PDB file of C-alpha atoms in Angstrom:
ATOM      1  CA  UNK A   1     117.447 118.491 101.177  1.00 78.00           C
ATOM      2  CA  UNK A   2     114.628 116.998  99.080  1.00 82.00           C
ATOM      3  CA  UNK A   3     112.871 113.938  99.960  1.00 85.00           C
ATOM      4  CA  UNK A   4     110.388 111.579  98.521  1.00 86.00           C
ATOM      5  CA  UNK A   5     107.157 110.229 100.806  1.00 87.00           C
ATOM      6  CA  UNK A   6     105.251 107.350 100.681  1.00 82.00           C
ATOM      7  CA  UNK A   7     104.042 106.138  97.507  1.00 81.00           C
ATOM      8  CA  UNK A   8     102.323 103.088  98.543  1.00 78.00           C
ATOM      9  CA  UNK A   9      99.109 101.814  98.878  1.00 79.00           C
ATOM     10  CA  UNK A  10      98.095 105.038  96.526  1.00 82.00           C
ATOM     11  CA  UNK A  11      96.784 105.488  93.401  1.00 82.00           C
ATOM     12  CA  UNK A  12      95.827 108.824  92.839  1.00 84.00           C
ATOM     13  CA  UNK A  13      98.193 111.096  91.027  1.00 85.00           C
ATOM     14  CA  UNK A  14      96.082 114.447  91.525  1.00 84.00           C
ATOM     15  CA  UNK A  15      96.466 114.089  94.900  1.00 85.00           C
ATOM     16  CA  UNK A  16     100.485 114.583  94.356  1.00 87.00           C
ATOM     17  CA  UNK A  17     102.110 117.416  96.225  1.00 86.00           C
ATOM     18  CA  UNK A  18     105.381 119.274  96.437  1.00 86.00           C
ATOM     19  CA  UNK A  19     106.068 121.384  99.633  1.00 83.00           C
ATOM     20  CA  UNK A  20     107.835 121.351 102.768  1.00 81.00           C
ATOM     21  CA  UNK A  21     108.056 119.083 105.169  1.00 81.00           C
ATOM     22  CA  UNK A  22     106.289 121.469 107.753  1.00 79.00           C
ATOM     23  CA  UNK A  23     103.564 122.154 105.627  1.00 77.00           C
ATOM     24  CA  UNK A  24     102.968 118.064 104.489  1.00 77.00           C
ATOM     25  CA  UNK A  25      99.233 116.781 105.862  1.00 76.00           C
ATOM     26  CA  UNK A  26      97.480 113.635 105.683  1.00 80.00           C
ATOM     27  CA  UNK A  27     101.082 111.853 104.687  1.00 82.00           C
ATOM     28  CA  UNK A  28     101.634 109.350 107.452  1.00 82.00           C
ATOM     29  CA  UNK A  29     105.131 108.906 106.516  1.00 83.00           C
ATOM     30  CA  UNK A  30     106.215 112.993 106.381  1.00 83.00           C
ATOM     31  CA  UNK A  31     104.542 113.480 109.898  1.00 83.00           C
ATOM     32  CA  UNK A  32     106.663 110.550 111.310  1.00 84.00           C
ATOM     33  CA  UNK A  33     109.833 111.901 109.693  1.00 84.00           C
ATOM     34  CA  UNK A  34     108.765 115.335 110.952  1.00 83.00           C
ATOM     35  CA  UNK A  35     108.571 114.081 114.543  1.00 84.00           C
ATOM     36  CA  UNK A  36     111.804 112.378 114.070  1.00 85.00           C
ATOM     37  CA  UNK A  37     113.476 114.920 112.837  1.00 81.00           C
ATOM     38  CA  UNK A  38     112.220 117.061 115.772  1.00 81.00           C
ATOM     39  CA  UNK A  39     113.041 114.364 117.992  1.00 84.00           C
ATOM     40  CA  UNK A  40     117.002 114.518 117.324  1.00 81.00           C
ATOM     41  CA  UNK A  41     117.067 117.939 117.172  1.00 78.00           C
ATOM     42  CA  UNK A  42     116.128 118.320 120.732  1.00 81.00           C
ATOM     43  CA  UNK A  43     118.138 115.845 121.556  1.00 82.00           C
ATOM     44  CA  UNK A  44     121.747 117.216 119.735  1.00 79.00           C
ATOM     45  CA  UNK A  45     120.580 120.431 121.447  1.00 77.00           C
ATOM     46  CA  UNK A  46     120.350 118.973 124.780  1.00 80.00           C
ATOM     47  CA  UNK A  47     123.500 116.782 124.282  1.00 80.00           C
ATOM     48  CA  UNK A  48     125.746 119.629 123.393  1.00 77.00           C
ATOM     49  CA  UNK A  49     124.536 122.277 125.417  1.00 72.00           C
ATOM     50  CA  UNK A  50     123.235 124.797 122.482  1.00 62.00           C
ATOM     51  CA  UNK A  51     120.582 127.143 123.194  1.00 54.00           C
ATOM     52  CA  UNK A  52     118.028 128.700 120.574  1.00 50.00           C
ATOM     53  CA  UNK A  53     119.382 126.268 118.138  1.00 48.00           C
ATOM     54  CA  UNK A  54     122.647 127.869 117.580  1.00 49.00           C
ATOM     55  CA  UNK A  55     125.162 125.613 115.436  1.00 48.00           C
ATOM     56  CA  UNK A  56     129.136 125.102 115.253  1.00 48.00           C
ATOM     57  CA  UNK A  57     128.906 126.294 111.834  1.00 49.00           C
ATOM     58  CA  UNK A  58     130.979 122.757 111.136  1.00 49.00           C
ATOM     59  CA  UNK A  59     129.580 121.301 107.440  1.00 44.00           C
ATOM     60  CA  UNK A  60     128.828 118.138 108.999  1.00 44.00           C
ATOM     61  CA  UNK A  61     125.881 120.144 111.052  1.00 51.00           C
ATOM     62  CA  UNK A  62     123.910 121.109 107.953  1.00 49.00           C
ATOM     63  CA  UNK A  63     121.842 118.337 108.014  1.00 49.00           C
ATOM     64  CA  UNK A  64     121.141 119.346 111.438  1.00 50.00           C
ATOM     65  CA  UNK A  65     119.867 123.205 109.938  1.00 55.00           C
ATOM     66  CA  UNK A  66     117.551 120.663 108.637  1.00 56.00           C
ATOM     67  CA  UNK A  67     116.684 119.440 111.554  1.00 52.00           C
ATOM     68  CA  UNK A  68     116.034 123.132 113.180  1.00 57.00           C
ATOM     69  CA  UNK A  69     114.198 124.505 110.335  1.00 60.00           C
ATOM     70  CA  UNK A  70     112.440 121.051 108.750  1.00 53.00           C
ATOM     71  CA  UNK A  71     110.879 124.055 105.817  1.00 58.00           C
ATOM     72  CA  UNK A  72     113.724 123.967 104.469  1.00 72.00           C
ATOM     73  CA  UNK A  73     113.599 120.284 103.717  1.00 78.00           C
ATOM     74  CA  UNK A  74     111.529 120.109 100.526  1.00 83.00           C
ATOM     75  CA  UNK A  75     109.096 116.387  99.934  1.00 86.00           C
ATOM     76  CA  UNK A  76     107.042 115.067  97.475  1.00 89.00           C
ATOM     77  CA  UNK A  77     103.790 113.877  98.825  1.00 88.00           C
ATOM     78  CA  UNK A  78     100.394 112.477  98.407  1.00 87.00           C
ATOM     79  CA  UNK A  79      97.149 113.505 100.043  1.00 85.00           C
ATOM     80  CA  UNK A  80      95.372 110.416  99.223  1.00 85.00           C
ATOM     81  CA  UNK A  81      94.747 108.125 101.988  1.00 82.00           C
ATOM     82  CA  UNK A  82      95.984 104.667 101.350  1.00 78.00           C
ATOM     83  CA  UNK A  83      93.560 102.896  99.360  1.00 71.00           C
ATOM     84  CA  UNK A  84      95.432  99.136  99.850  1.00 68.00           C
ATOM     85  CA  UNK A  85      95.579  97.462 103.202  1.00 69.00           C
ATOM     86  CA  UNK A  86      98.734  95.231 104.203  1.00 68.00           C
ATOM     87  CA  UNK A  87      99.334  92.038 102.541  1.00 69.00           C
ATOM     88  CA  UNK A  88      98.159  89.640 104.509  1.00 72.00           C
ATOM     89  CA  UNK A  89     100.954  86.662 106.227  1.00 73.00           C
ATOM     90  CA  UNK A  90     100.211  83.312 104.762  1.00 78.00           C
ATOM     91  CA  UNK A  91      99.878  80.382 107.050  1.00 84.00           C
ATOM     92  CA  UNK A  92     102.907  78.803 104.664  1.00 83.00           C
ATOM     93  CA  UNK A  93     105.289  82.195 105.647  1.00 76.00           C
ATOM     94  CA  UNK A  94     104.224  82.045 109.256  1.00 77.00           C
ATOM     95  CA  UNK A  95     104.844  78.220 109.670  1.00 83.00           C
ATOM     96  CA  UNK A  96     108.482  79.069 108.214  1.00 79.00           C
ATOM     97  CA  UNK A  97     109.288  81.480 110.217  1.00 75.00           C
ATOM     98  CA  UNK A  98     108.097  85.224 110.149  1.00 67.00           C
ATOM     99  CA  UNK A  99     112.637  86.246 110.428  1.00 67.00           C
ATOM    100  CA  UNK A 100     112.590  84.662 107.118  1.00 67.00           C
ATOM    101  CA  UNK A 101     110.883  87.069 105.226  1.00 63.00           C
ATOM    102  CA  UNK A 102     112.549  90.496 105.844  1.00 60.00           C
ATOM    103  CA  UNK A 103     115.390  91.664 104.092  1.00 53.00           C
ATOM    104  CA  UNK A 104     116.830  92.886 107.835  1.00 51.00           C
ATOM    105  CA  UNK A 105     116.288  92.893 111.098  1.00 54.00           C
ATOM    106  CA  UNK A 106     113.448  94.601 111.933  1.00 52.00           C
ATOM    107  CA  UNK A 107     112.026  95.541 108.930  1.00 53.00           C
ATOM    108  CA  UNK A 108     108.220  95.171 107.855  1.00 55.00           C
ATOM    109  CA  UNK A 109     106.971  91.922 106.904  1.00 55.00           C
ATOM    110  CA  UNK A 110     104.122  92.363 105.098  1.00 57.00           C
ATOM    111  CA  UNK A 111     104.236  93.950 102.169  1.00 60.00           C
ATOM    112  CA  UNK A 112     102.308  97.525 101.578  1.00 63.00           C
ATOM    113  CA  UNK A 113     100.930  97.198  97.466  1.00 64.00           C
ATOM    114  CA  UNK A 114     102.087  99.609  95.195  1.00 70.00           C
ATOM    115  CA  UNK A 115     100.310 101.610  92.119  1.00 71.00           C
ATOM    116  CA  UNK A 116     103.533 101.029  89.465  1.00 75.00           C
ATOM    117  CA  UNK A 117     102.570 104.853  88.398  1.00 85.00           C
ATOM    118  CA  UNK A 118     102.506 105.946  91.765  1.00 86.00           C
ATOM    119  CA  UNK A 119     106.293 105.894  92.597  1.00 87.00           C
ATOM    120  CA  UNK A 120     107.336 106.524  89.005  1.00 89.00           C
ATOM    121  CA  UNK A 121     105.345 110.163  89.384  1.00 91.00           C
ATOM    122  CA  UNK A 122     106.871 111.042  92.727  1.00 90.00           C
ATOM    123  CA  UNK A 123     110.295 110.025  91.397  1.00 90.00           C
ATOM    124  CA  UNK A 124     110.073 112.406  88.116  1.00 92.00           C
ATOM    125  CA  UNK A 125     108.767 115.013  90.272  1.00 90.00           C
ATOM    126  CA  UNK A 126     111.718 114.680  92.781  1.00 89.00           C
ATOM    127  CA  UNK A 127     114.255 114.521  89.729  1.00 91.00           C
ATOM    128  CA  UNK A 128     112.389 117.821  88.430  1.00 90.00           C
ATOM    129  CA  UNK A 129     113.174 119.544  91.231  1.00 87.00           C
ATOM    130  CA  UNK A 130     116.649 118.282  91.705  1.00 87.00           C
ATOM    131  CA  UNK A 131     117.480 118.876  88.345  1.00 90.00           C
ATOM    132  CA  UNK A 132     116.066 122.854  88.765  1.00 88.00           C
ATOM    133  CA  UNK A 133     117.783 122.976  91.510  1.00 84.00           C
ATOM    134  CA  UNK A 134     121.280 122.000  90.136  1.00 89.00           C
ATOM    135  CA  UNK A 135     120.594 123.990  86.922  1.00 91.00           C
ATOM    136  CA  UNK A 136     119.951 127.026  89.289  1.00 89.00           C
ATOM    137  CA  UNK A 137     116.724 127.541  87.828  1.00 87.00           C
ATOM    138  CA  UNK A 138     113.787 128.780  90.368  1.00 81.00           C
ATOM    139  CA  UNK A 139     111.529 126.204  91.158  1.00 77.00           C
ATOM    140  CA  UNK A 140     108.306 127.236  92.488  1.00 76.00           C
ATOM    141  CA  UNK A 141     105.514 124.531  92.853  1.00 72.00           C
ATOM    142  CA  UNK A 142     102.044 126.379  93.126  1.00 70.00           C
ATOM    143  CA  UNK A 143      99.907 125.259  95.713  1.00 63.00           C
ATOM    144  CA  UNK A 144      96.508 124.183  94.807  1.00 58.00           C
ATOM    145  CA  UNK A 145      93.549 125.644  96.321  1.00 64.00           C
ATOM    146  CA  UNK A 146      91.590 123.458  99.438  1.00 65.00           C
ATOM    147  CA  UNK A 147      88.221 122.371  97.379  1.00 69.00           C
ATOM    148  CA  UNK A 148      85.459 121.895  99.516  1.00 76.00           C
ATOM    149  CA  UNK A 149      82.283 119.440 100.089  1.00 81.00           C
ATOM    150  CA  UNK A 150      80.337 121.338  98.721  1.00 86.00           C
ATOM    151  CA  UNK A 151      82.074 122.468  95.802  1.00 85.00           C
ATOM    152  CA  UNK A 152      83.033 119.320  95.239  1.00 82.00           C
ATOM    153  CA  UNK A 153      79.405 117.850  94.797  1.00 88.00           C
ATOM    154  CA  UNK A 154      78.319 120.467  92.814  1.00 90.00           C
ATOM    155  CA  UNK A 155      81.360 119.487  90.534  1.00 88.00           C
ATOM    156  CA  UNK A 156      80.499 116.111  90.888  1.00 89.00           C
ATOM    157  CA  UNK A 157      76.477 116.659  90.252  1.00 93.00           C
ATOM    158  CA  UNK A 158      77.256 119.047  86.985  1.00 93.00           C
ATOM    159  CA  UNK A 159      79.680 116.172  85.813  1.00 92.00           C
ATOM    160  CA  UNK A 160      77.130 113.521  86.287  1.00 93.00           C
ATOM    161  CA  UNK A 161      74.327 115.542  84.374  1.00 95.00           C
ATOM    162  CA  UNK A 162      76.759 115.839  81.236  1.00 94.00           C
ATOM    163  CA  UNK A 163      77.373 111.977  81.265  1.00 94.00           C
ATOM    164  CA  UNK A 164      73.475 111.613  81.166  1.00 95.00           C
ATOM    165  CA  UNK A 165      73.274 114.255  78.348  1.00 95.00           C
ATOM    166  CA  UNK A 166      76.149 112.375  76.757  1.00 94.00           C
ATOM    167  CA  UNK A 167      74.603 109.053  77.037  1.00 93.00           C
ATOM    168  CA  UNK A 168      70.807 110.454  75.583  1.00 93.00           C
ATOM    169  CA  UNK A 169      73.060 111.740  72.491  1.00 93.00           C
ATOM    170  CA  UNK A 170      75.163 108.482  71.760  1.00 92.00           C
ATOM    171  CA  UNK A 171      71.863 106.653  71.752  1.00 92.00           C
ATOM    172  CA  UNK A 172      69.692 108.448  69.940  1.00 91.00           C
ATOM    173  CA  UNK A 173      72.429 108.985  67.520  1.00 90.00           C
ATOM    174  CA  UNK A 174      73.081 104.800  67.410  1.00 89.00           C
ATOM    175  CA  UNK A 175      68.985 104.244  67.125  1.00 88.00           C
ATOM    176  CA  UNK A 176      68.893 106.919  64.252  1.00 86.00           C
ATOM    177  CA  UNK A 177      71.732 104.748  62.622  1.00 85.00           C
ATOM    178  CA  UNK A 178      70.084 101.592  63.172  1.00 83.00           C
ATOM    179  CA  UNK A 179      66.992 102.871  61.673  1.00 82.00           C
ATOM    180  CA  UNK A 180      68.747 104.598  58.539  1.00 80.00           C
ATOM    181  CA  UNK A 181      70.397 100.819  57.765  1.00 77.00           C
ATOM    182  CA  UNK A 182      67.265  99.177  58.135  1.00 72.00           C
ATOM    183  CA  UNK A 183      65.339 101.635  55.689  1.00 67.00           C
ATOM    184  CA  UNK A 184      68.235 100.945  52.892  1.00 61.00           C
ATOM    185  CA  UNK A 185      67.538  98.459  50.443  1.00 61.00           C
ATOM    186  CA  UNK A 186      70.283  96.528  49.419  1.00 57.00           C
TER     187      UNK A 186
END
């Protein structure tokens, strides 16, 4: 099973991850469909009477190996914490009726904004692995390494001193120009 998370409200496509759903952090989305997941499994277990997860073997169950063992259900996630809020409900939408405005019952009314790169990533990303898988052809997503505070700063300090250095070069190069065009008679 492969699956596609959240998308909205994001914007970063660095912060784009492939892994497991047991292994997915900071994705509000994953960790609800995790708990979910979790949630039914108990609950078949309980309903049926199986112990230690043991299954019929019946085809219709798989999704339910899914359930039992959610690493074996493979997501496409972001990191980034949503950098949009909610839109907000209009006096206009409220004063017609809030029912109006979802496409069924129960479903969301505001609306969460969307980066239009955002979803288009995470979709060729699933399709990549779908299409790997299919082909039969190992697909092994390599997990970036945790960065931390300080390493980042550093980074961040060292990329900040080039700009400067950059910026000192570009003008001195424009004022040399500016000075070889004035000197030229015409």
């Amino acid at each position: 099973v492969i699956s596609c998370m959240g998308a909205g409200g994001k914007a970063d496509p660095t912060r784009v991850h492939i892994s497991d759903l047991r292994s997915a952090s900071k994705d509000p989305l994953a960790t609800s469909v995790r708990q979910k997941l979790r949630y039914l499994w108990k609950k078949e277990q309980k309903d049926t009477g199986e112990q230690n997860g043991k299954k019929s073997g019946d085809e219709s169950d798989y999704w339910l190996s899914c359930i039992d063992d959610d690493s074996k259900v493979a997501i496409v996630y972001s990191s980034e914490k949503v950098v949009a809020k909610l839109a907000q409900i209009t006096d206009e939408q409220k004063e017609e009726g809030l029912h109006n405005f979802g496409a069924m019952d129960n479903m969301r009314v505001r609306v969460l904004p969307v980066v239009g790169t955002m979803p288009a990533i995470m979709g060729q990303t699933l399709a990549a692995m779908a299409l790997c898988e299919l082909g039969g052809k190992p697909f092994r997503p390599v997990g970036a390494e945790r960065v931390g505070r300080n390493v980042r700063h550093k980074l961040y300090q060292h990329l900040c001193n080039r700009e400067k250095k950059i910026e000192q070069k570009l003008k001195s190069t424009v004022t040399d120009q500016n000075r070889n065009t004035s000197n030229d008679p015409e």
